[in-house]
CSV table of C-alpha atoms and ligand atoms in Angstrom, one decimal:
chain,number,residue,atom,x,y,z
E,10,MET,CA,132.0,99.7,115.1
E,11,ASN,CA,129.1,97.8,116.8
E,12,HIS,CA,127.0,99.5,119.4
E,13,GLN,CA,124.1,98.7,121.6
E,14,THR,CA,120.7,99.4,119.9
E,15,PRO,CA,119.1,102.4,121.7
E,16,ILE,CA,115.4,101.9,122.9
E,17,ASP,CA,112.9,104.9,123.0
E,18,ARG,CA,110.8,106.0,125.9
E,19,LEU,CA,108.0,103.7,124.5
E,20,ARG,CA,110.4,100.5,124.4
E,21,ARG,CA,110.8,100.8,120.7
E,22,PRO,CA,114.2,99.8,119.1
E,23,ILE,CA,115.5,101.9,116.1
E,24,ARG,CA,115.4,99.5,113.1
E,25,ASP,CA,114.5,101.3,109.9
E,26,LEU,CA,115.8,104.5,108.4
E,27,ARG,CA,113.8,106.4,105.6
E,28,ILE,CA,116.3,108.5,103.7
E,29,SER,CA,114.9,111.5,101.6
E,30,VAL,CA,117.3,112.4,98.8
E,31,THR,CA,115.5,115.5,97.4
E,32,ASP,CA,112.6,117.7,98.3
E,33,ARG,CA,111.7,118.1,94.5
E,34,CYS,CA,109.0,116.3,92.7
E,35,ASN,CA,107.9,116.2,89.2
E,36,PHE,CA,104.2,115.4,90.3
E,37,ARG,CA,102.0,117.5,92.4
E,38,CYS,CA,99.7,115.1,94.1
E,39,SER,CA,97.3,117.3,96.0
E,40,TYR,CA,97.8,115.2,99.2
E,41,CYS,CA,101.5,115.9,99.5
E,42,MET,CA,102.5,118.8,97.4
E,43,PRO,CA,99.5,120.8,96.5
E,44,LYS,CA,100.0,123.2,93.6
E,45,GLU,CA,98.7,126.0,95.5
E,46,ILE,CA,101.6,125.6,97.8
E,47,PHE,CA,104.3,124.3,95.5
E,48,GLY,CA,103.9,126.5,92.8
E,49,ASP,CA,106.4,127.6,90.1
E,50,ASP,CA,108.2,130.2,92.6
E,51,PHE,CA,108.3,127.7,95.5
E,52,ALA,CA,111.9,127.7,96.8
E,53,PHE,CA,113.2,124.1,96.9
E,54,MET,CA,116.5,123.4,98.5
E,55,PRO,CA,119.6,124.4,96.6
E,56,LYS,CA,122.1,121.6,95.8
E,57,SER,CA,124.6,122.8,98.4
E,58,GLU,CA,122.0,121.9,101.1
E,59,LEU,CA,121.5,118.4,100.2
E,60,LEU,CA,123.3,115.7,102.0
E,61,THR,CA,126.0,114.3,99.6
E,62,PHE,CA,126.3,110.6,98.8
E,63,GLU,CA,129.5,110.5,101.0
E,64,GLU,CA,127.3,112.1,104.0
E,65,ILE,CA,124.4,109.9,103.4
E,66,GLU,CA,126.8,106.8,103.3
E,67,ARG,CA,128.5,107.8,106.5
E,68,LEU,CA,125.2,108.4,108.4
E,69,THR,CA,123.7,105.1,107.1
E,70,ARG,CA,126.9,103.3,108.4
E,71,LEU,CA,126.5,105.1,111.9
E,72,PHE,CA,122.7,104.2,112.2
E,73,ALA,CA,123.4,100.8,111.0
E,74,SER,CA,126.2,100.3,113.8
E,75,ILE,CA,123.3,100.8,116.2
E,76,GLY,CA,121.0,98.4,114.8
E,77,VAL,CA,119.2,99.9,111.6
E,78,LYS,CA,118.8,97.1,109.2
E,79,LYS,CA,116.3,98.4,106.6
E,80,ILE,CA,116.7,101.5,104.5
E,81,ARG,CA,114.2,103.1,102.3
E,82,LEU,CA,115.2,105.7,99.7
E,83,THR,CA,112.3,108.1,99.1
E,84,GLY,CA,111.7,111.9,98.5
E,85,GLY,CA,110.4,114.1,96.9
E,86,GLU,CA,110.9,112.0,93.7
E,87,PRO,CA,114.1,110.2,94.5
E,88,LEU,CA,114.8,109.3,91.0
E,89,LEU,CA,115.3,113.2,90.2
E,90,ARG,CA,118.5,112.9,92.2
E,91,LYS,CA,121.3,112.3,89.8
E,92,ASP,CA,123.3,109.0,89.8
E,93,MET,CA,121.1,107.0,92.4
E,94,PRO,CA,122.4,103.5,91.4
E,95,THR,CA,125.8,104.7,92.8
E,96,LEU,CA,124.0,105.7,96.1
E,97,VAL,CA,122.1,102.3,96.0
E,98,SER,CA,125.3,100.4,95.7
E,99,ARG,CA,127.2,102.2,98.5
E,100,ILE,CA,124.2,101.7,100.9
E,101,MET,CA,124.1,98.2,100.1
E,102,GLN,CA,127.7,97.5,101.0
E,103,VAL,CA,127.3,99.1,104.3
E,104,ASP,CA,127.8,96.5,107.2
E,105,GLY,CA,124.6,95.5,108.9
E,106,VAL,CA,122.1,96.8,106.2
E,107,GLU,CA,120.1,93.9,105.1
E,108,ASP,CA,117.2,95.5,103.2
E,109,VAL,CA,117.3,98.3,100.8
E,110,GLY,CA,114.0,99.6,99.1
E,111,LEU,CA,113.1,102.7,96.9
E,112,THR,CA,109.6,104.4,96.6
E,113,THR,CA,109.1,106.2,93.4
E,114,ASN,CA,106.2,107.8,91.4
E,115,GLY,CA,107.4,105.5,88.4
E,116,VAL,CA,107.5,108.3,85.7
E,117,MET,CA,111.4,107.7,85.2
E,118,LEU,CA,111.8,104.1,85.9
E,119,GLY,CA,112.3,103.2,82.1
E,120,ALA,CA,115.8,105.2,82.1
E,121,HIS,CA,116.7,103.9,85.6
E,122,ALA,CA,115.3,100.3,86.4
E,123,GLN,CA,118.2,98.5,84.7
E,124,ALA,CA,120.9,100.5,86.6
E,125,LEU,CA,119.3,100.3,89.8
E,126,HIS,CA,119.0,96.6,89.4
E,127,ASP,CA,122.5,96.1,88.4
E,128,ALA,CA,123.5,98.3,91.4
E,129,GLY,CA,121.8,95.6,93.6
E,130,LEU,CA,118.4,97.1,94.4
E,131,ARG,CA,115.7,94.5,94.3
E,132,ARG,CA,112.5,96.1,96.0
E,133,LEU,CA,110.4,99.0,94.6
E,134,ASN,CA,107.2,100.5,95.6
E,135,VAL,CA,105.7,102.6,93.1
E,136,SER,CA,102.8,104.9,93.8
E,137,LEU,CA,99.8,105.0,91.5
E,138,ASP,CA,96.2,106.2,92.7
E,139,ALA,CA,93.9,105.4,89.8
E,140,LEU,CA,93.8,103.5,86.7
E,141,ASP,CA,91.6,105.9,85.1
E,142,SER,CA,93.8,108.1,83.1
E,143,GLU,CA,91.9,111.5,83.4
E,144,LEU,CA,91.5,111.0,86.9
E,145,PHE,CA,95.1,110.0,87.6
E,146,GLY,CA,96.2,113.0,85.4
E,147,ARG,CA,94.2,115.3,87.8
E,148,LEU,CA,95.5,113.5,90.7
E,149,ASN,CA,99.2,113.6,89.8
E,150,GLY,CA,98.7,117.6,88.9
E,151,ARG,CA,100.9,117.3,85.9
E,152,GLY,CA,98.5,115.3,83.4
E,153,VAL,CA,100.7,112.3,83.5
E,154,ASP,CA,98.8,109.3,81.9
E,155,SER,CA,98.3,106.0,84.0
E,156,ALA,CA,99.4,103.9,81.0
E,157,LEU,CA,102.9,105.4,81.4
E,158,ILE,CA,103.2,104.2,85.1
E,159,LEU,CA,101.4,101.0,84.2
E,160,LYS,CA,104.0,100.4,81.5
E,161,GLN,CA,107.0,101.3,83.7
E,162,ILE,CA,105.7,98.7,86.4
E,163,ASP,CA,105.8,96.1,84.0
E,164,HIS,CA,109.3,97.1,82.9
E,165,ALA,CA,110.5,97.0,86.7
E,166,VAL,CA,108.9,93.6,87.0
E,167,GLU,CA,110.4,92.1,83.8
E,168,THR,CA,113.9,93.8,85.0
E,169,GLY,CA,113.7,91.5,88.1
E,170,PHE,CA,112.0,93.8,90.7
E,171,GLU,CA,109.8,92.8,93.6
E,172,VAL,CA,107.2,95.7,92.9
E,173,LYS,CA,104.7,97.0,95.2
E,174,VAL,CA,102.1,99.3,94.4
E,175,ASN,CA,100.8,102.1,96.7
E,176,MET,CA,97.5,103.6,96.3
E,177,VAL,CA,96.4,106.4,98.7
E,178,VAL,CA,92.5,106.4,98.8
E,179,GLN,CA,90.5,109.7,99.4
E,180,LYS,CA,86.8,109.6,100.1
E,181,GLY,CA,84.7,111.0,97.0
E,182,VAL,CA,88.0,111.2,94.9
E,183,ASN,CA,89.4,107.8,93.8
E,184,GLU,CA,87.3,105.4,95.7
E,185,SER,CA,85.9,104.3,92.5
E,186,GLU,CA,89.3,102.9,91.6
E,187,ILE,CA,89.7,100.5,94.6
E,188,LEU,CA,88.2,97.5,92.7
E,189,PRO,CA,89.6,98.3,89.0
E,190,MET,CA,93.0,98.4,90.7
E,191,ALA,CA,92.5,95.4,93.0
E,192,ALA,CA,91.5,93.3,89.7
E,193,TYR,CA,94.5,94.8,87.6
E,194,PHE,CA,97.3,94.0,90.1
E,195,LYS,CA,95.5,90.8,91.5
E,196,ASP,CA,95.9,89.5,87.7
E,197,LYS,CA,99.6,90.7,87.4
E,198,GLY,CA,100.6,89.0,90.7
E,199,VAL,CA,101.5,92.5,92.0
E,200,THR,CA,101.0,93.4,95.6
E,201,LEU,CA,98.7,96.4,95.7
E,202,ARG,CA,98.6,98.6,99.1
E,203,PHE,CA,95.7,100.5,100.0
E,204,ILE,CA,97.1,103.6,102.2
E,205,GLU,CA,94.7,105.6,104.3
E,206,PHE,CA,94.8,109.2,103.5
E,207,MET,CA,96.7,111.0,106.2
E,208,ASP,CA,97.2,114.7,107.6
E,209,VAL,CA,100.9,115.0,106.6
E,210,GLY,CA,102.0,118.5,106.4
E,211,ASN,CA,99.4,121.5,107.1
E,212,ASP,CA,98.4,122.1,103.6
E,213,ASN,CA,96.7,119.0,102.2
E,214,GLY,CA,92.9,119.5,103.2
E,215,TRP,CA,92.9,116.3,105.3
E,216,SER,CA,89.7,115.6,107.8
E,217,PHE,CA,88.6,112.2,109.0
E,218,LYS,CA,85.6,112.5,106.8
E,219,ARG,CA,88.0,112.2,103.6
E,220,VAL,CA,89.6,109.0,105.0
E,221,VAL,CA,88.5,105.7,103.2
E,222,THR,CA,89.3,103.1,106.2
E,223,LYS,CA,90.8,99.5,105.8
E,224,LYS,CA,87.3,98.2,107.0
E,225,GLU,CA,85.5,100.1,104.2
E,226,ILE,CA,87.9,99.0,101.6
E,227,TYR,CA,88.1,95.3,102.9
E,228,GLU,CA,84.5,95.0,102.9
E,229,ARG,CA,84.2,96.2,99.2
E,230,LEU,CA,87.0,93.8,98.3
E,231,ALA,CA,85.5,91.0,100.1
E,232,GLU,CA,82.3,91.2,98.2
E,233,ILE,CA,84.0,90.1,95.2
E,234,HIS,CA,87.4,88.3,96.2
E,235,GLU,CA,88.0,85.6,98.9
E,236,LEU,CA,90.7,87.0,101.2
E,237,GLU,CA,92.9,85.2,103.6
E,238,PRO,CA,95.1,86.9,106.1
E,239,VAL,CA,99.0,86.5,105.6
E,240,ASP,CA,101.3,86.8,108.8
E,241,PRO,CA,103.6,89.6,109.0
E,242,ASP,CA,107.3,89.0,107.8
E,243,TYR,CA,108.8,90.8,110.7
E,244,PHE,CA,108.0,92.7,113.8
E,245,GLY,CA,106.8,96.2,113.0
E,246,GLU,CA,105.7,95.5,109.5
E,247,VAL,CA,103.5,98.4,108.6
E,248,ALA,CA,100.9,96.9,106.2
E,249,SER,CA,98.3,94.2,107.2
E,250,ARG,CA,98.3,91.7,104.4
E,251,TYR,CA,95.8,89.2,102.9
E,252,ARG,CA,96.2,86.9,99.9
E,253,TYR,CA,93.4,86.3,97.2
E,254,LYS,CA,92.5,82.6,98.0
E,255,GLY,CA,94.0,80.1,95.5
E,256,THR,CA,96.4,82.6,94.1
E,257,GLN,CA,99.8,83.8,95.3
E,258,SER,CA,98.7,87.6,94.9
E,259,GLU,CA,98.6,89.6,97.9
E,260,VAL,CA,96.9,93.0,98.8
E,261,GLY,CA,97.6,95.1,101.8
E,262,PHE,CA,96.5,98.0,103.8
E,263,ILE,CA,98.5,100.7,105.6
E,264,THR,CA,96.1,101.8,108.4
E,265,SER,CA,97.9,104.9,109.7
E,266,VAL,CA,94.6,106.4,110.6
E,267,SER,CA,92.0,103.6,111.6
E,268,GLU,CA,94.4,101.2,113.3
E,269,SER,CA,97.6,103.2,114.1
E,270,PHE,CA,100.7,101.2,114.6
E,271,CYS,CA,102.8,103.7,116.8
E,272,SER,CA,103.5,100.8,119.4
E,273,SER,CA,105.7,99.1,117.0
E,274,CYS,CA,107.2,101.9,114.9
E,275,THR,CA,110.9,101.5,114.7
E,276,ARG,CA,111.3,104.0,111.8
E,277,ALA,CA,113.8,107.0,111.8
E,278,ARG,CA,113.9,109.6,109.2
E,279,LEU,CA,116.5,111.6,107.6
E,280,SER,CA,115.5,114.7,105.4
E,281,SER,CA,117.6,115.6,102.1
E,282,ASN,CA,119.3,118.3,104.3
E,283,GLY,CA,120.3,115.7,107.0
E,284,ILE,CA,117.8,116.6,109.8
E,285,PHE,CA,116.9,113.4,111.7
E,286,TYR,CA,113.1,113.0,112.6
E,287,THR,CA,111.7,110.3,114.9
E,288,CYS,CA,108.4,110.7,113.5
E,289,LEU,CA,106.4,111.4,110.4
E,290,PHE,CA,104.3,114.0,111.9
E,291,ALA,CA,107.2,115.7,113.7
E,292,TYR,CA,107.7,119.3,113.7
E,293,LYS,CA,111.2,119.6,114.9
E,294,GLY,CA,114.3,117.5,114.1
E,295,PHE,CA,117.7,117.2,114.9
E,296,ASP,CA,120.3,118.7,112.7
E,297,LEU,CA,123.0,115.9,111.8
E,298,ARG,CA,124.5,118.0,108.7
E,299,ALA,CA,125.6,120.5,111.1
E,300,LEU,CA,127.6,117.9,112.9
E,301,LEU,CA,128.8,116.4,109.7
E,302,ARG,CA,130.0,119.4,108.2
E,303,GLY,CA,131.3,120.9,111.6
E,304,GLY,CA,133.8,118.1,111.8
E,305,ALA,CA,132.2,115.9,114.5
E,306,SER,CA,133.8,112.5,115.0
E,307,ASP,CA,131.8,109.2,114.3
E,308,GLU,CA,131.5,108.8,118.1
E,309,GLU,CA,130.0,112.4,118.5
E,310,ILE,CA,127.4,111.7,115.9
E,311,LEU,CA,126.5,108.6,117.0
E,312,SER,CA,125.9,109.8,120.7
E,313,ALA,CA,123.7,112.5,119.4
E,314,ILE,CA,121.8,110.0,117.3
E,315,VAL,CA,121.3,107.8,120.5
E,316,GLU,CA,120.4,110.4,122.6
E,317,VAL,CA,117.7,111.8,120.3
E,318,TRP,CA,116.4,108.2,119.8
E,319,GLU,CA,116.3,107.6,123.7
E,320,ALA,CA,114.2,110.8,124.2
E,321,ARG,CA,111.6,109.6,121.7
E,322,ALA,CA,108.1,109.4,122.9
E,323,ASP,CA,106.1,110.1,119.4
E,324,ARG,CA,102.8,108.5,119.0
E,325,TYR,CA,101.0,110.9,116.7
E,326,SER,CA,98.7,108.5,114.9
E,327,ASP,CA,97.6,106.9,118.2
E,328,GLU,CA,96.5,110.4,119.5
E,329,ARG,CA,95.3,112.0,116.5
E,330,THR,CA,92.0,114.1,116.5
E,331,GLU,CA,90.5,116.6,114.1
E,332,GLN,CA,92.1,119.2,116.3
E,333,THR,CA,95.8,117.9,116.4
E,334,ALA,CA,95.3,117.5,112.7
E,335,ARG,CA,94.5,121.1,111.9
E,336,ASN,CA,96.4,122.9,114.7
E,337,ARG,CA,99.8,120.8,115.1
E,338,LYS,CA,102.5,122.2,112.9
E,339,LYS,CA,104.0,119.3,111.1
E,340,ILE,CA,106.8,118.9,108.4
E,341,ASN,CA,105.7,118.4,104.8
E,342,MET,CA,105.6,114.6,103.5
E,343,SER,CA,107.7,115.5,100.2
E,344,TYR,CA,110.3,117.2,102.7
E,345,ILE,CA,110.5,114.4,105.5
E,346,GLY,CA,110.3,111.6,102.8
E,347,GLY,CA,107.1,109.7,103.2
M,426,SAM,N1,107.7,110.5,95.1
M,426,SAM,C1,107.7,109.1,95.5
M,426,SAM,C2,106.1,108.4,95.4
M,426,SAM,O1,105.1,109.1,95.3
M,426,SAM,O2,106.3,107.4,95.5
M,426,SAM,C3,108.1,108.9,96.9
M,426,SAM,C4,107.8,110.1,98.0
M,426,SAM,S1,106.0,109.9,98.5
M,426,SAM,C5,106.0,111.3,99.8
M,426,SAM,C6,106.1,108.4,99.4
M,426,SAM,C7,104.6,107.9,99.8
M,426,SAM,O3,103.9,108.7,100.4
M,426,SAM,C8,103.7,107.7,98.3
M,426,SAM,O4,103.2,106.3,98.1
M,426,SAM,C9,102.6,108.6,98.5
M,426,SAM,O5,101.6,108.2,97.8
M,426,SAM,C10,102.5,108.7,100.1
M,426,SAM,N2,101.9,109.9,100.6
M,426,SAM,C11,102.1,111.2,100.2
M,426,SAM,N3,101.2,111.8,100.9
M,426,SAM,C12,100.4,111.1,101.8
M,426,SAM,C13,99.2,111.3,102.5
M,426,SAM,N4,98.8,112.6,102.7
M,426,SAM,N5,98.7,110.3,102.9
M,426,SAM,C14,99.1,109.1,102.8
M,426,SAM,N6,100.0,108.7,101.9
M,426,SAM,C15,100.7,109.7,101.5
M,427,SF4,FE1,105.6,113.8,94.5
M,427,SF4,FE2,105.3,111.4,95.7
M,427,SF4,FE3,104.6,113.6,96.7
M,427,SF4,FE4,103.1,112.5,94.7
M,427,SF4,S1,103.4,111.7,96.6
M,427,SF4,S2,103.7,114.8,95.1
M,427,SF4,S3,104.9,111.8,93.7
M,427,SF4,S4,106.7,113.2,96.4
M,428,SF4,FE1,105.5,106.0,113.7
M,428,SF4,FE2,105.0,108.6,114.1
M,428,SF4,FE3,103.6,107.3,112.2
M,428,SF4,FE4,103.4,106.7,115.0
M,428,SF4,S1,102.9,108.5,114.0
M,428,SF4,S2,103.6,105.1,113.5
M,428,SF4,S3,105.3,107.3,115.8
M,428,SF4,S4,105.9,107.7,112.3
């Protein structure tokens, strides 16, 4: 089954699919799942609501048949979902899928890295916002020591993964960690990517004042390191990349706020209960699970996907203001899957 790739109203093809496999997480990062909202009594989805591996595989096959080539598995914390290596190997076998990656907070990598590698996964993004243990313990809301994540990153590299580290930078919170993190990962030859703090969901206390922009971070780095730009690998690559001169180590910036990249955004998102979203900042999505479980044929599901994509005009980050950030209703990041 091979169909034409749908193009949205801003002339963007569908190319990537981010699949959230769970809305649960063992961390409580304040910018994503603040403890006050995601407390002990928070109602996460019952298992029956989650897409099964069969359903995820079927949707992946349908998305791939219209041009999706890159898949990212995310959450919540994806490694909390049982049997992820099985899902990975099923997705890797889908015709047309060229690249599969997984984003994780890293806590459980020790237990799963080898099996994920055996299943064919090669690319991991590990999130880490500080080297300082005390600060990191506070940021993750669970007192987890940064030393544990550093150990897991080493383990993943030794296992054979290409690892990238994601650091969300918040003004007055972890700016002091920019240079130590850069120096540490430069020496390790692991790419560190600085992510601008975003107003995902409606609960994370975001304002422009709390964003540390790429320009600010770049200037700090450039005082110490000589950096040269690296060309993007493909159209729509989200990170702007630099190499530390004279080395193979790279650093990247995800400038979702200061230099938005909506015009080249080819990403679709699937929540863990099967809702299809066309933007990270969407409020409404399309219920694909209802079609799956209602007995719809592949052709029926495909035409729904194509119709939703062709109607897409999202460009939230291009249009962001303090007011939209505050007033627009949005889906939580842990649910829609980062
Ligand atoms: N739990 C996994 C993890 O943390 O890597 C995967 C899901 S998490 C939602 C995916 C990515 O989104 C992480 O790198 C996280 O740091 C990032 N993220 C979450 N909230 C964010 C925010 N408000 N601004 C920028 N990035 C954010
Ligand atoms: Fe969990 Fe990842 Fe969100 Fe942190 S960013 S709370 S690790 S889902
Ligand atoms: Fe894509 Fe929406 Fe982010 Fe723009 S705001 S880059 S359309 S996900």
